[in-house]
Amino acid sequence: MTRPYIAIRSGESLHRRTFDVLVLGGGIAGLTAAIGAARRWRVGLLTKSTFDDTTTFLAQGGIAAALGPPDSPGLHFEDTVNAGAGLCDEEAVRVLVNEGPDRVRELMEICPRFDKVDGEIVLGREGAHSVARVVHAGGDATGSEVSSALAEAARVGSRVQLYENEFVIDLLTVDGRCVGALTLNLDDGGLTLNMAMVTILATGGAGQVFGRTTNPLVATGDGVAMAYRAGAAIRDLEFVQFHPTGLAVPGQETVQLITEALRGEGAYLRNAAGERFMTEYDPRGELASRDVVVRAMMTETRREGSEHVFLDATHLDAAWLQERFPRVTAGLARHGLDLATQLIPVAPVCHYFIGGVVTDLWGRTTVPGLYASGEVASTGVHGANRLASNSLLEGLVFSDRVVRDLDRYVGRLGEDVRRLRFDLPEAASAARSSDAAAARRRLTDLMANKVGVVRRGDELSAALADLGALTTELQFGEMGAPEYELLNMLTLGTQIAKCALLRDESRGVHLRDDYPAIDDAQWRRHVTLRLPAHEREEGLLGKVERS
Ligand SMILES: Cc1cc2nc3c(=O)[nH]c(=O)nc-3n(C[C@H](O)[C@H](O)[C@H](O)COP(=O)(O)OP(=O)(O)OC[C@H]3O[C@@H](n4cnc5c(N)ncnc54)[C@H](O)[C@@H]3O)c2cc1C
């Protein structure tokens, strides 16, 4: 089915902006890239909401980096690769752990509020890290401290032109090369062609595809979907990380995360009978890697017929808990819960999108002129299971690399870019328009129920049939952000289900009830998807390729 995803009303005039470098996204990856690029180039940064409405802003635990003995990049490398269940790209991990410490030190100059005691930086411990190596700010408010500092540096200390509430509908390509992006202003409805010699995709993850998620409402996977439509290779979509400790109480729009750093500081997991169970599953106990903890929790809850387990921090000092975890304690208080005196109900919750747009070690995608960095990218550092606190680091390290690589495109194609013209298709006119909000609920329910934390072949096939039916039923006349987001989520949901069905083994965060074992002979490889050239205008479904 042909579904035009660019909607232009007849005769409409388009605004036009021209940059050397266009950055899409205002989280840690986008802001780091924009600030770096603006030292030499004319940079525009667009975000669909505000700078305090990003996944980065919500980050709690901190940033992992081997800042000095007894830690070392070698040790950080081992922990990352061990967590990654056989699928890490070791070269990319080497880049991450070797360059990470310098990038974190640079960030500390922009954001001086990292936690210190007697002038020494405090390091936290998290699951599957063999030493304490996680720097944090404001206790568990690392994300908001870092986001605010970076946004301020972009606003005040750099020449980046910033645009909030500017929704990217699609990437613009000419002869296979990315030349910018088409945007919709969410305040006045105006459409703009943003032309650039280089575009950096930093649009974050896709947790909203599963509904029950720690991710903010903006995390609808737009970047992966638009890169796919533009012909970029995407991979590892079946690897969706569910965090073990999402607050398990009803009625939350975005599920409150209870940071792993709490278990790092000594909190326990208990089953409904009040027993600690993690040591029966892994000698590291509560500090095993996330995939191991999630599997153990699922086994316990199935055995007991319960919906959740409990996090127990009641043996830790109340005043210290308040000081070290102010965000978590305040969030729990809103639900009438007290970390210091009560067991907290927790269950796995959709948290992090490991797959994404394939990049090389310099953040280059397979589309010339298009880079990707942060959660939208698949650099290969996370393998099949991301090590805690490695993602903010990934955004810092690879955005810096993108900036260092920009000479490849910038400065060479200036006039060509300015002369480009686009013949954009007319909007489809539908007699009746579907209810995007209702369709989004249908999509997220079926993703959570049939493609969620534990998967089965028959349910995945049923999910694909349901997704196909939903896609066929939808009709839109006037297109706005909710409709574009829905189409992006449908693209991703369909591809996630497809990849999850194909991978008939359990590895890292991908758990198959019908194939519980890891199968290295068949599956120590990635599933890569690329929309064939002749289907690119059609938008939604593509071919599967193994690499
Ligand atoms: C609750 C929580 C806690 C976390 N804690 C940690 C932690 O302690 N340590 C760690 O390493 N990781 C943590 N993570 C993961 C980490 O925060 C993210 O992976 C990381 O912040 C992603 O950064 P980013 O810049 O790639 O994307 P984001 O910060 O999500 O930014 C994406 C940007 O793209 C914009 N965007 C998206 N689509 C469009 C569009 N169509 N048009 C225009 N703009 C668009 C968004 O508006 C936003 O500005 C946590 C995640 C969550 C949810």
Coordinates of C-alpha atoms and ligand atoms in Angstrom, one line a residue:
M1 CA 0.0 0.0 0.0
T2 CA 1.3 3.4 -0.9
R3 CA 1.1 5.8 2.0
P4 CA 2.5 9.2 1.3
Y5 CA 4.3 10.4 4.4
I6 CA 5.0 13.9 3.1
A7 CA 1.9 15.9 3.1
I8 CA 1.9 19.2 1.3
R9 CA -1.2 21.1 0.7
S10 CA -1.6 22.3 -2.9
G11 CA 0.1 25.6 -3.7
E12 CA 1.5 25.9 -0.2
S13 CA 4.7 27.9 0.1
L14 CA 7.5 26.4 2.1
H15 CA 9.9 28.3 4.4
R16 CA 13.5 27.5 3.7
R17 CA 16.5 27.5 6.0
T18 CA 20.1 26.6 5.0
F19 CA 22.8 25.3 7.3
D20 CA 26.2 23.7 7.0
V21 CA 25.2 21.1 9.6
L22 CA 21.6 20.2 10.6
V23 CA 21.2 18.4 13.9
L24 CA 17.9 16.6 14.6
G25 CA 17.3 16.1 18.4
G26 CA 18.1 18.0 21.6
G27 CA 19.3 15.3 23.9
I28 CA 22.9 14.5 24.9
A29 CA 23.8 13.3 21.4
G30 CA 22.3 16.2 19.5
L31 CA 23.5 18.9 21.9
T32 CA 27.0 17.5 22.1
A33 CA 27.2 17.3 18.3
A34 CA 25.8 20.8 17.7
I35 CA 28.0 22.5 20.3
G36 CA 31.1 20.8 18.8
A37 CA 30.1 21.5 15.1
A38 CA 29.3 25.1 15.8
R39 CA 33.0 25.9 16.6
R40 CA 33.5 25.7 12.8
W41 CA 30.2 25.6 11.0
R42 CA 26.8 27.1 10.7
V43 CA 24.6 24.8 12.7
G44 CA 20.9 24.4 13.2
L45 CA 19.4 22.1 15.8
L46 CA 15.7 21.1 15.7
T47 CA 13.7 19.3 18.4
K48 CA 10.1 18.3 18.4
S49 CA 9.5 19.5 22.0
T50 CA 11.6 21.4 24.5
F51 CA 15.1 20.7 25.8
D52 CA 13.7 19.4 29.1
D53 CA 11.5 16.9 27.4
T54 CA 14.0 14.3 26.3
T55 CA 15.1 10.9 27.5
T56 CA 18.4 12.4 28.5
F57 CA 16.6 14.7 30.9
L58 CA 15.2 11.7 32.7
A59 CA 18.5 9.8 33.2
Q60 CA 19.1 8.9 36.8
G61 CA 22.1 6.6 37.5
G62 CA 24.8 8.5 35.6
I63 CA 27.6 8.0 33.1
A64 CA 30.0 5.1 33.1
A65 CA 33.7 5.8 32.4
A66 CA 37.0 4.4 33.7
L67 CA 38.4 7.6 35.2
G68 CA 41.3 6.0 37.1
P69 CA 42.7 3.1 39.2
P70 CA 41.5 0.6 40.2
D71 CA 39.4 0.9 37.1
S72 CA 40.8 0.8 33.5
P73 CA 39.4 1.0 30.0
G74 CA 40.3 -2.7 29.7
L75 CA 38.1 -3.6 32.6
H76 CA 35.2 -1.4 31.2
F77 CA 35.7 -3.2 27.9
E78 CA 35.4 -6.6 29.5
D79 CA 32.2 -5.7 31.4
T80 CA 30.6 -4.2 28.3
V81 CA 31.4 -7.2 26.1
N82 CA 30.4 -9.7 28.8
A83 CA 27.0 -8.0 29.2
G84 CA 26.5 -7.8 25.4
A85 CA 25.9 -11.6 25.0
G86 CA 28.2 -12.2 22.0
L87 CA 26.9 -9.4 19.8
C88 CA 29.1 -6.4 20.7
D89 CA 31.2 -4.8 18.0
E90 CA 34.5 -5.0 19.8
E91 CA 36.1 -2.1 17.8
A92 CA 33.2 0.2 18.7
V93 CA 33.5 -0.9 22.4
R94 CA 37.2 -0.1 22.4
V95 CA 36.4 3.4 21.0
L96 CA 33.8 3.9 23.7
V97 CA 35.9 2.9 26.7
N98 CA 39.2 4.5 25.5
E99 CA 37.7 7.9 24.5
G100 CA 35.0 7.9 27.2
P101 CA 37.1 9.2 30.1
D102 CA 38.2 12.3 28.2
R103 CA 34.7 13.1 27.0
V104 CA 33.4 12.8 30.5
R105 CA 36.1 15.2 31.8
E106 CA 35.1 17.6 29.1
L107 CA 31.5 17.3 30.0
M108 CA 32.4 18.1 33.6
E109 CA 33.7 21.5 32.5
I110 CA 30.3 22.3 30.9
C111 CA 28.4 20.7 33.8
P112 CA 30.3 21.3 37.0
R113 CA 27.6 19.8 39.3
F114 CA 28.8 16.2 39.2
D115 CA 28.7 14.8 42.8
K116 CA 32.0 15.1 44.7
V117 CA 33.1 14.5 48.3
D118 CA 36.2 16.5 49.5
G119 CA 36.8 17.5 45.9
E120 CA 36.9 13.9 44.7
I121 CA 34.3 12.7 42.2
V122 CA 32.0 10.1 43.7
L123 CA 31.6 6.8 41.7
G124 CA 28.5 4.7 41.8
R125 CA 28.2 0.9 41.2
E126 CA 25.6 -0.6 38.9
G127 CA 24.7 -4.1 37.6
A128 CA 27.4 -6.1 35.7
H129 CA 30.1 -3.4 36.4
S130 CA 33.0 -5.1 38.1
V131 CA 33.9 -1.8 39.9
A132 CA 32.3 1.5 40.9
R133 CA 32.6 3.7 37.8
V134 CA 29.4 5.7 37.3
V135 CA 29.6 9.5 37.8
H136 CA 26.4 11.2 38.7
A137 CA 25.0 14.6 39.4
G138 CA 22.4 15.8 41.9
G139 CA 22.3 12.3 43.3
D140 CA 19.9 10.6 40.8
A141 CA 19.3 13.8 38.8
T142 CA 22.2 13.3 36.3
G143 CA 20.0 13.7 33.2
S144 CA 18.4 17.0 34.2
E145 CA 21.7 18.4 35.3
V146 CA 23.5 17.4 32.1
S147 CA 20.7 18.4 29.8
S148 CA 20.3 21.8 31.4
A149 CA 24.0 22.5 31.3
L150 CA 24.3 21.4 27.6
A151 CA 21.2 23.4 26.5
E152 CA 22.6 26.5 28.3
A153 CA 26.0 26.0 26.6
A154 CA 24.3 25.7 23.2
R155 CA 22.0 28.8 23.9
V156 CA 24.6 31.1 25.4
G157 CA 28.1 29.9 24.6
S158 CA 27.7 28.8 21.0
R159 CA 26.4 30.0 17.7
V160 CA 23.9 27.1 17.2
Q161 CA 20.5 28.2 16.0
L162 CA 18.0 26.4 18.1
Y163 CA 14.4 25.5 17.2
E164 CA 12.0 23.9 19.6
N165 CA 8.6 22.4 18.7
E166 CA 9.8 21.7 15.2
F167 CA 8.8 18.2 14.2
V168 CA 10.9 16.5 11.6
I169 CA 8.6 14.7 9.2
D170 CA 11.2 13.2 6.9
L171 CA 14.8 13.3 5.7
L172 CA 15.3 14.9 2.3
T173 CA 17.4 12.9 -0.1
V174 CA 18.6 13.6 -3.6
D175 CA 20.3 10.8 -5.6
G176 CA 20.6 8.8 -2.4
R177 CA 22.4 11.6 -0.5
C178 CA 20.8 13.2 2.5
V179 CA 20.5 17.0 2.1
G180 CA 18.4 18.0 5.1
A181 CA 14.9 17.5 6.5
L182 CA 11.3 18.6 6.1
T183 CA 9.8 19.9 9.3
L184 CA 6.4 20.9 10.7
N185 CA 6.2 23.7 13.2
L186 CA 4.0 22.5 16.0
D187 CA 3.0 26.1 17.0
D188 CA 1.9 27.6 13.7
G189 CA 1.7 24.5 11.4
G190 CA 4.2 25.9 9.0
L191 CA 6.3 23.5 6.9
T192 CA 10.1 24.2 6.4
L193 CA 12.7 22.8 4.1
N194 CA 15.9 22.6 6.2
M195 CA 18.7 22.3 3.8
A196 CA 22.2 21.2 4.9
M197 CA 25.4 19.6 3.7
V198 CA 25.4 17.2 6.6
T199 CA 22.5 16.0 8.7
I200 CA 23.1 14.4 12.1
L201 CA 20.2 12.2 13.4
A202 CA 20.0 12.3 17.2
T203 CA 16.3 11.6 17.7
G204 CA 16.7 9.1 20.5
G205 CA 14.7 5.9 21.2
A206 CA 11.3 4.3 20.7
G207 CA 10.0 3.2 24.1
Q208 CA 6.5 4.6 23.4
V209 CA 6.0 1.8 20.9
F210 CA 5.4 -0.5 23.9
G211 CA 3.2 2.0 25.9
R212 CA 4.3 0.9 29.4
T213 CA 7.7 2.6 29.3
T214 CA 10.2 4.8 31.2
N215 CA 10.6 6.9 28.1
P216 CA 9.0 10.3 27.6
L217 CA 6.1 10.7 25.1
V218 CA 8.5 12.0 22.4
A219 CA 10.3 8.7 22.2
T220 CA 8.3 7.3 19.2
G221 CA 11.2 6.1 17.1
D222 CA 10.8 8.7 14.4
G223 CA 14.5 8.8 13.5
V224 CA 14.9 5.1 12.9
A225 CA 11.7 5.1 10.8
M226 CA 12.7 8.1 8.7
A227 CA 16.2 6.8 8.1
Y228 CA 14.8 3.5 7.0
R229 CA 12.5 5.3 4.5
A230 CA 15.5 7.2 3.3
G231 CA 17.3 3.9 2.5
A232 CA 19.6 3.6 5.5
A233 CA 20.4 0.2 7.0
I234 CA 18.9 -0.5 10.4
R235 CA 19.6 -3.5 12.6
D236 CA 19.0 -5.3 15.9
L237 CA 15.4 -4.2 16.2
E238 CA 14.5 -7.2 18.3
F239 CA 16.8 -6.1 21.1
V240 CA 14.5 -3.9 23.2
Q241 CA 15.9 -3.6 26.8
F242 CA 13.3 -3.9 29.6
H243 CA 14.6 -2.4 32.8
P244 CA 14.0 -4.7 35.8
T245 CA 12.8 -2.1 38.2
G246 CA 10.0 0.0 36.8
L247 CA 7.5 1.1 39.5
A248 CA 4.6 -1.4 39.3
V249 CA 1.6 0.8 40.2
P250 CA -1.3 1.6 37.7
G251 CA -2.1 4.9 36.2
Q252 CA 1.4 6.2 35.2
E253 CA 1.7 8.0 31.8
T254 CA 5.4 7.4 31.9
V255 CA 6.5 4.7 34.2
Q256 CA 8.8 5.8 37.0
L257 CA 12.2 4.2 36.8
I258 CA 13.9 3.1 40.1
T259 CA 17.5 3.4 39.2
E260 CA 19.8 0.4 39.2
A261 CA 22.2 2.5 41.4
L262 CA 19.9 1.7 44.3
R263 CA 20.8 -2.0 44.0
G264 CA 24.4 -0.8 43.5
E265 CA 24.1 0.8 46.9
G266 CA 22.8 -2.4 48.5
A267 CA 19.0 -2.6 47.9
Y268 CA 17.5 -6.2 47.5
L269 CA 14.9 -7.8 45.3
R270 CA 12.4 -9.9 47.1
N271 CA 9.6 -12.2 45.8
A272 CA 6.0 -12.1 47.0
A273 CA 7.0 -14.5 49.8
G274 CA 9.5 -11.8 51.0
E275 CA 12.6 -13.9 50.0
R276 CA 15.7 -12.6 48.3
F277 CA 16.0 -14.7 45.1
M278 CA 18.7 -13.3 42.8
T279 CA 21.6 -15.3 44.3
E280 CA 19.8 -18.5 43.2
Y281 CA 20.1 -17.3 39.6
D282 CA 23.5 -15.6 39.5
P283 CA 26.4 -15.3 41.9
R284 CA 26.4 -11.5 41.3
G285 CA 22.9 -11.5 42.9
E286 CA 21.0 -8.2 42.5
L287 CA 24.0 -6.8 40.5
A288 CA 23.8 -9.3 37.7
S289 CA 23.3 -7.8 34.2
R290 CA 19.8 -6.5 33.4
D291 CA 18.8 -9.4 31.1
V292 CA 19.7 -11.9 33.8
V293 CA 17.7 -10.0 36.5
V294 CA 14.6 -9.7 34.2
R295 CA 14.7 -13.4 33.4
A296 CA 14.9 -14.3 37.1
M297 CA 12.0 -11.9 38.0
M298 CA 9.8 -13.4 35.2
T299 CA 10.5 -16.9 36.6
E300 CA 9.6 -15.8 40.1
T301 CA 6.4 -14.0 39.2
R302 CA 5.2 -16.9 36.9
R303 CA 5.9 -19.4 39.7
E304 CA 4.1 -17.3 42.3
G305 CA 1.3 -16.1 39.9
S306 CA 2.2 -12.5 40.9
E307 CA 2.4 -9.3 38.8
H308 CA 5.6 -7.9 40.3
V309 CA 8.4 -8.5 42.8
F310 CA 9.6 -5.9 45.4
L311 CA 12.6 -3.7 45.8
D312 CA 13.7 -3.5 49.4
A313 CA 15.8 -0.6 50.6
T314 CA 14.4 -0.5 54.2
H315 CA 17.8 -1.6 55.7
L316 CA 19.5 1.5 54.2
D317 CA 19.7 4.8 56.1
A318 CA 16.6 7.0 55.5
A319 CA 18.4 10.4 55.5
W320 CA 21.1 9.1 53.2
L321 CA 18.5 7.6 50.8
Q322 CA 16.8 11.0 50.5
E323 CA 20.1 12.7 49.8
R324 CA 21.4 10.2 47.3
F325 CA 18.1 9.5 45.5
P326 CA 16.1 12.7 45.7
R327 CA 14.2 12.1 42.4
V328 CA 13.3 8.5 43.1
T329 CA 12.1 9.3 46.7
A330 CA 10.0 12.3 45.5
G331 CA 8.5 10.2 42.6
L332 CA 7.6 7.4 45.0
A333 CA 6.1 9.9 47.5
R334 CA 3.7 11.0 44.7
H335 CA 2.3 7.4 44.8
G336 CA 2.2 7.4 48.6
L337 CA 5.3 5.1 48.8
D338 CA 8.3 5.5 51.1
L339 CA 11.6 3.8 50.1
A340 CA 12.9 3.9 53.6
T341 CA 10.1 2.0 55.3
Q342 CA 8.2 0.1 52.5
L343 CA 8.8 -2.6 50.0
I344 CA 8.4 -1.0 46.5
P345 CA 6.5 -3.1 43.8
V346 CA 8.6 -3.4 40.7
A347 CA 8.3 -5.1 37.3
P348 CA 10.2 -5.0 34.0
V349 CA 9.4 -2.0 31.9
C350 CA 10.4 -1.0 28.3
H351 CA 13.4 1.2 28.7
Y352 CA 16.0 1.3 25.9
F353 CA 16.1 0.7 22.2
I354 CA 19.4 -1.2 21.5
G355 CA 18.8 -1.5 17.7
G356 CA 18.9 1.5 15.4
V357 CA 20.5 3.1 12.4
V358 CA 23.7 1.3 11.5
T359 CA 26.8 3.4 11.8
D360 CA 30.5 2.9 11.5
L361 CA 33.1 4.1 14.1
W362 CA 32.6 7.7 13.0
G363 CA 28.8 7.8 13.2
R364 CA 28.4 7.6 9.4
T365 CA 25.2 5.8 8.3
T366 CA 24.9 4.0 5.0
V367 CA 23.3 7.1 3.5
P368 CA 25.9 9.7 2.4
G369 CA 25.6 13.0 4.2
L370 CA 23.7 11.4 7.1
Y371 CA 25.3 10.6 10.5
A372 CA 23.5 9.1 13.5
S373 CA 24.4 9.3 17.2
G374 CA 22.9 8.4 20.6
E375 CA 20.0 6.0 21.1
V376 CA 18.8 6.3 17.5
A377 CA 22.1 4.7 16.3
S378 CA 23.4 1.2 16.3
T379 CA 27.1 1.6 16.8
G380 CA 27.3 -2.0 18.0
V381 CA 28.6 -1.1 21.5
H382 CA 25.6 -2.6 23.4
G383 CA 25.5 -6.0 21.6
A384 CA 22.4 -7.9 22.7
N385 CA 22.2 -6.3 26.2
R386 CA 23.3 -2.8 27.1
L387 CA 25.5 -2.4 30.2
A388 CA 24.0 0.2 32.6
S389 CA 25.1 3.8 32.1
N390 CA 26.8 3.2 28.8
S391 CA 24.3 5.1 26.7
L392 CA 24.9 8.6 27.8
L393 CA 28.6 7.8 27.3
E394 CA 27.8 6.5 23.8
G395 CA 26.1 9.8 22.9
L396 CA 29.1 11.8 24.1
V397 CA 31.8 9.7 22.5
F398 CA 30.2 9.2 19.1
S399 CA 28.9 12.7 18.7
D400 CA 32.4 13.9 19.3
R401 CA 33.6 11.5 16.6
V402 CA 30.9 12.8 14.2
V403 CA 32.1 16.3 14.7
R404 CA 35.7 15.3 14.0
D405 CA 34.6 13.6 10.7
L406 CA 32.5 16.5 9.4
D407 CA 35.1 17.7 6.9
R408 CA 34.2 14.8 4.8
Y409 CA 31.0 16.5 3.7
V410 CA 30.9 20.1 4.9
G411 CA 32.5 22.8 2.8
R412 CA 32.5 20.7 -0.3
L413 CA 28.9 20.8 -1.6
G414 CA 27.6 24.2 -0.5
E415 CA 26.3 25.7 -3.7
D416 CA 24.8 22.3 -4.9
V417 CA 22.8 22.1 -1.7
R418 CA 21.4 25.6 -2.0
R419 CA 20.2 25.1 -5.6
L420 CA 18.3 21.9 -4.9
R421 CA 14.5 21.9 -5.5
F422 CA 12.0 19.3 -4.4
D423 CA 8.8 18.2 -6.1
L424 CA 6.8 17.1 -3.2
P425 CA 3.8 14.8 -3.6
E426 CA 0.3 16.1 -2.8
A427 CA -1.3 15.0 0.4
A428 CA -3.6 12.0 0.2
S429 CA -7.2 13.0 0.5
A430 CA -9.2 10.6 2.6
A431 CA -12.9 10.7 2.9
R432 CA -12.7 9.8 6.6
S433 CA -9.8 10.2 8.9
S434 CA -8.8 7.5 11.4
D435 CA -8.5 8.4 15.1
A436 CA -4.7 8.4 15.6
A437 CA -4.9 8.3 19.4
A438 CA -7.1 5.2 19.4
A439 CA -4.9 3.5 16.8
R440 CA -1.8 4.3 18.9
R441 CA -3.4 2.6 21.9
R442 CA -4.2 -0.4 19.8
L443 CA -0.6 -0.6 18.6
T444 CA 1.0 -0.2 22.0
D445 CA -1.4 -2.7 23.6
L446 CA -0.6 -5.4 21.0
M447 CA 3.1 -4.6 21.2
A448 CA 3.1 -5.0 25.0
N449 CA 1.0 -8.1 25.0
K450 CA 2.5 -10.0 22.0
V451 CA 6.0 -8.6 21.4
G452 CA 6.9 -7.7 25.0
V453 CA 9.5 -8.9 27.5
V454 CA 9.0 -12.7 26.9
R455 CA 8.1 -13.7 23.3
R456 CA 6.6 -16.7 21.5
G457 CA 6.5 -17.5 17.8
D458 CA 2.7 -17.9 17.6
E459 CA 2.1 -14.6 19.4
L460 CA 4.6 -12.8 17.2
S461 CA 2.9 -14.1 14.1
A462 CA -0.4 -12.9 15.5
A463 CA 1.1 -9.5 16.3
L464 CA 2.3 -9.2 12.7
A465 CA -1.2 -10.0 11.4
D466 CA -2.7 -7.4 13.7
L467 CA -0.2 -4.8 12.7
G468 CA -0.9 -5.5 9.1
A469 CA -4.6 -5.1 9.6
L470 CA -4.1 -1.9 11.5
T471 CA -1.9 -0.5 8.8
T472 CA -4.5 -1.4 6.1
E473 CA -7.4 0.2 8.0
L474 CA -5.7 3.5 8.6
Q475 CA -6.8 6.5 6.5
F476 CA -5.6 10.0 7.0
G477 CA -6.6 13.2 5.3
E478 CA -4.9 16.1 7.1
M479 CA -1.6 14.9 8.6
G480 CA -0.2 16.3 11.9
A481 CA 2.4 15.1 14.4
P482 CA 0.2 12.4 15.9
E483 CA -0.4 10.8 12.5
Y484 CA 3.3 10.9 11.5
E485 CA 4.3 9.5 14.9
L486 CA 1.8 6.7 14.6
L487 CA 3.1 5.8 11.1
N488 CA 6.6 5.8 12.5
M489 CA 5.6 3.6 15.4
L490 CA 3.8 1.2 13.1
T491 CA 6.9 0.9 10.9
L492 CA 9.0 0.1 14.0
G493 CA 6.5 -2.1 15.7
T494 CA 6.2 -4.2 12.5
Q495 CA 9.9 -4.5 12.0
I496 CA 10.6 -5.3 15.7
A497 CA 8.0 -8.1 15.5
K498 CA 9.5 -9.4 12.3
C499 CA 13.0 -9.5 13.7
A500 CA 11.9 -11.1 16.9
L501 CA 10.1 -13.8 15.0
L502 CA 13.1 -14.5 12.9
R503 CA 15.6 -14.8 15.8
D504 CA 14.5 -18.2 17.1
E505 CA 16.8 -18.3 20.1
S506 CA 17.1 -16.4 23.4
R507 CA 20.0 -14.0 23.6
G508 CA 20.5 -10.9 25.9
V509 CA 17.3 -9.0 26.2
H510 CA 15.5 -11.1 23.5
L511 CA 13.7 -13.8 25.4
R512 CA 11.8 -16.5 23.4
D513 CA 9.7 -19.0 25.5
D514 CA 9.7 -21.4 22.6
Y515 CA 13.5 -21.1 22.0
P516 CA 14.9 -20.7 25.5
A517 CA 18.6 -21.4 24.6
I518 CA 21.2 -19.3 23.0
D519 CA 22.2 -20.6 19.5
D520 CA 25.6 -19.3 18.6
A521 CA 26.0 -21.5 15.5
Q522 CA 22.9 -19.9 13.8
W523 CA 22.5 -16.6 15.5
R524 CA 25.8 -14.9 16.5
R525 CA 24.9 -12.3 13.9
H526 CA 22.8 -9.2 13.4
V527 CA 19.5 -8.9 11.5
T528 CA 19.9 -5.9 9.2
L529 CA 17.0 -4.3 7.3
R530 CA 17.2 -2.1 4.3
L531 CA 14.3 -0.8 2.2
P532 CA 14.9 -1.8 -1.4
A533 CA 15.2 1.2 -3.7
H534 CA 12.0 0.4 -5.6
E535 CA 10.0 0.4 -2.4
R536 CA 11.4 3.6 -0.9
E537 CA 8.4 5.7 -1.8
E538 CA 6.0 3.2 -0.3
G539 CA 7.2 3.7 3.2
L540 CA 6.3 0.9 5.5
L541 CA 7.5 -2.7 5.1
G542 CA 10.9 -3.8 3.8
K543 CA 13.0 -6.8 3.2
V544 CA 15.0 -8.7 5.8
E545 CA 18.7 -9.4 5.2
R546 CA 21.1 -11.2 7.5
S547 CA 24.7 -9.9 7.8
Ligands
LIG1 C1 14.2 7.1 33.1 C2 15.5 6.8 32.3 C3 16.7 6.8 33.0 C4 17.9 6.6 32.3 N1 19.1 6.6 33.0 C5 20.3 6.5 32.3 C6 21.5 6.6 33.0 O1 21.6 6.8 34.2 N2 22.7 6.5 32.3 C7 22.7 6.2 31.0 O2 23.7 6.1 30.4 N3 21.5 6.1 30.3 C8 20.3 6.2 30.9 N4 19.1 6.1 30.3 C9 19.2 6.0 28.8 C10 19.6 7.4 28.2 O3 19.0 8.4 29.0 C11 19.2 7.6 26.8 O4 19.7 6.5 26.0 C12 19.9 8.8 26.2 O5 19.6 9.9 27.0 C13 19.5 9.1 24.8 O6 20.0 10.3 24.4 P1 19.8 10.9 22.9 O7 20.4 12.2 22.8 O8 20.1 9.8 21.9 O9 18.2 11.0 22.8 P2 17.1 11.9 23.7 O10 17.7 12.4 24.9 O11 15.9 11.1 23.8 O12 16.8 13.1 22.7 C14 16.1 12.8 21.5 C15 15.7 14.2 20.9 O13 15.2 14.0 19.6 C16 14.0 14.8 19.5 N5 13.2 14.1 18.5 C17 12.7 12.9 18.4 N6 11.9 12.7 17.3 C18 11.9 13.9 16.6 C19 11.3 14.4 15.5 N7 10.5 13.6 14.7 N8 11.5 15.7 15.1 C20 12.3 16.5 15.9 N9 12.9 16.1 17.0 C21 12.7 14.8 17.4 C22 13.4 14.7 20.9 O14 12.4 15.7 21.0 C23 14.7 14.9 21.7 O15 15.0 16.3 21.7 C24 17.9 6.3 30.9 C25 16.7 6.4 30.2 C26 15.5 6.6 30.9 C27 14.2 6.6 30.2

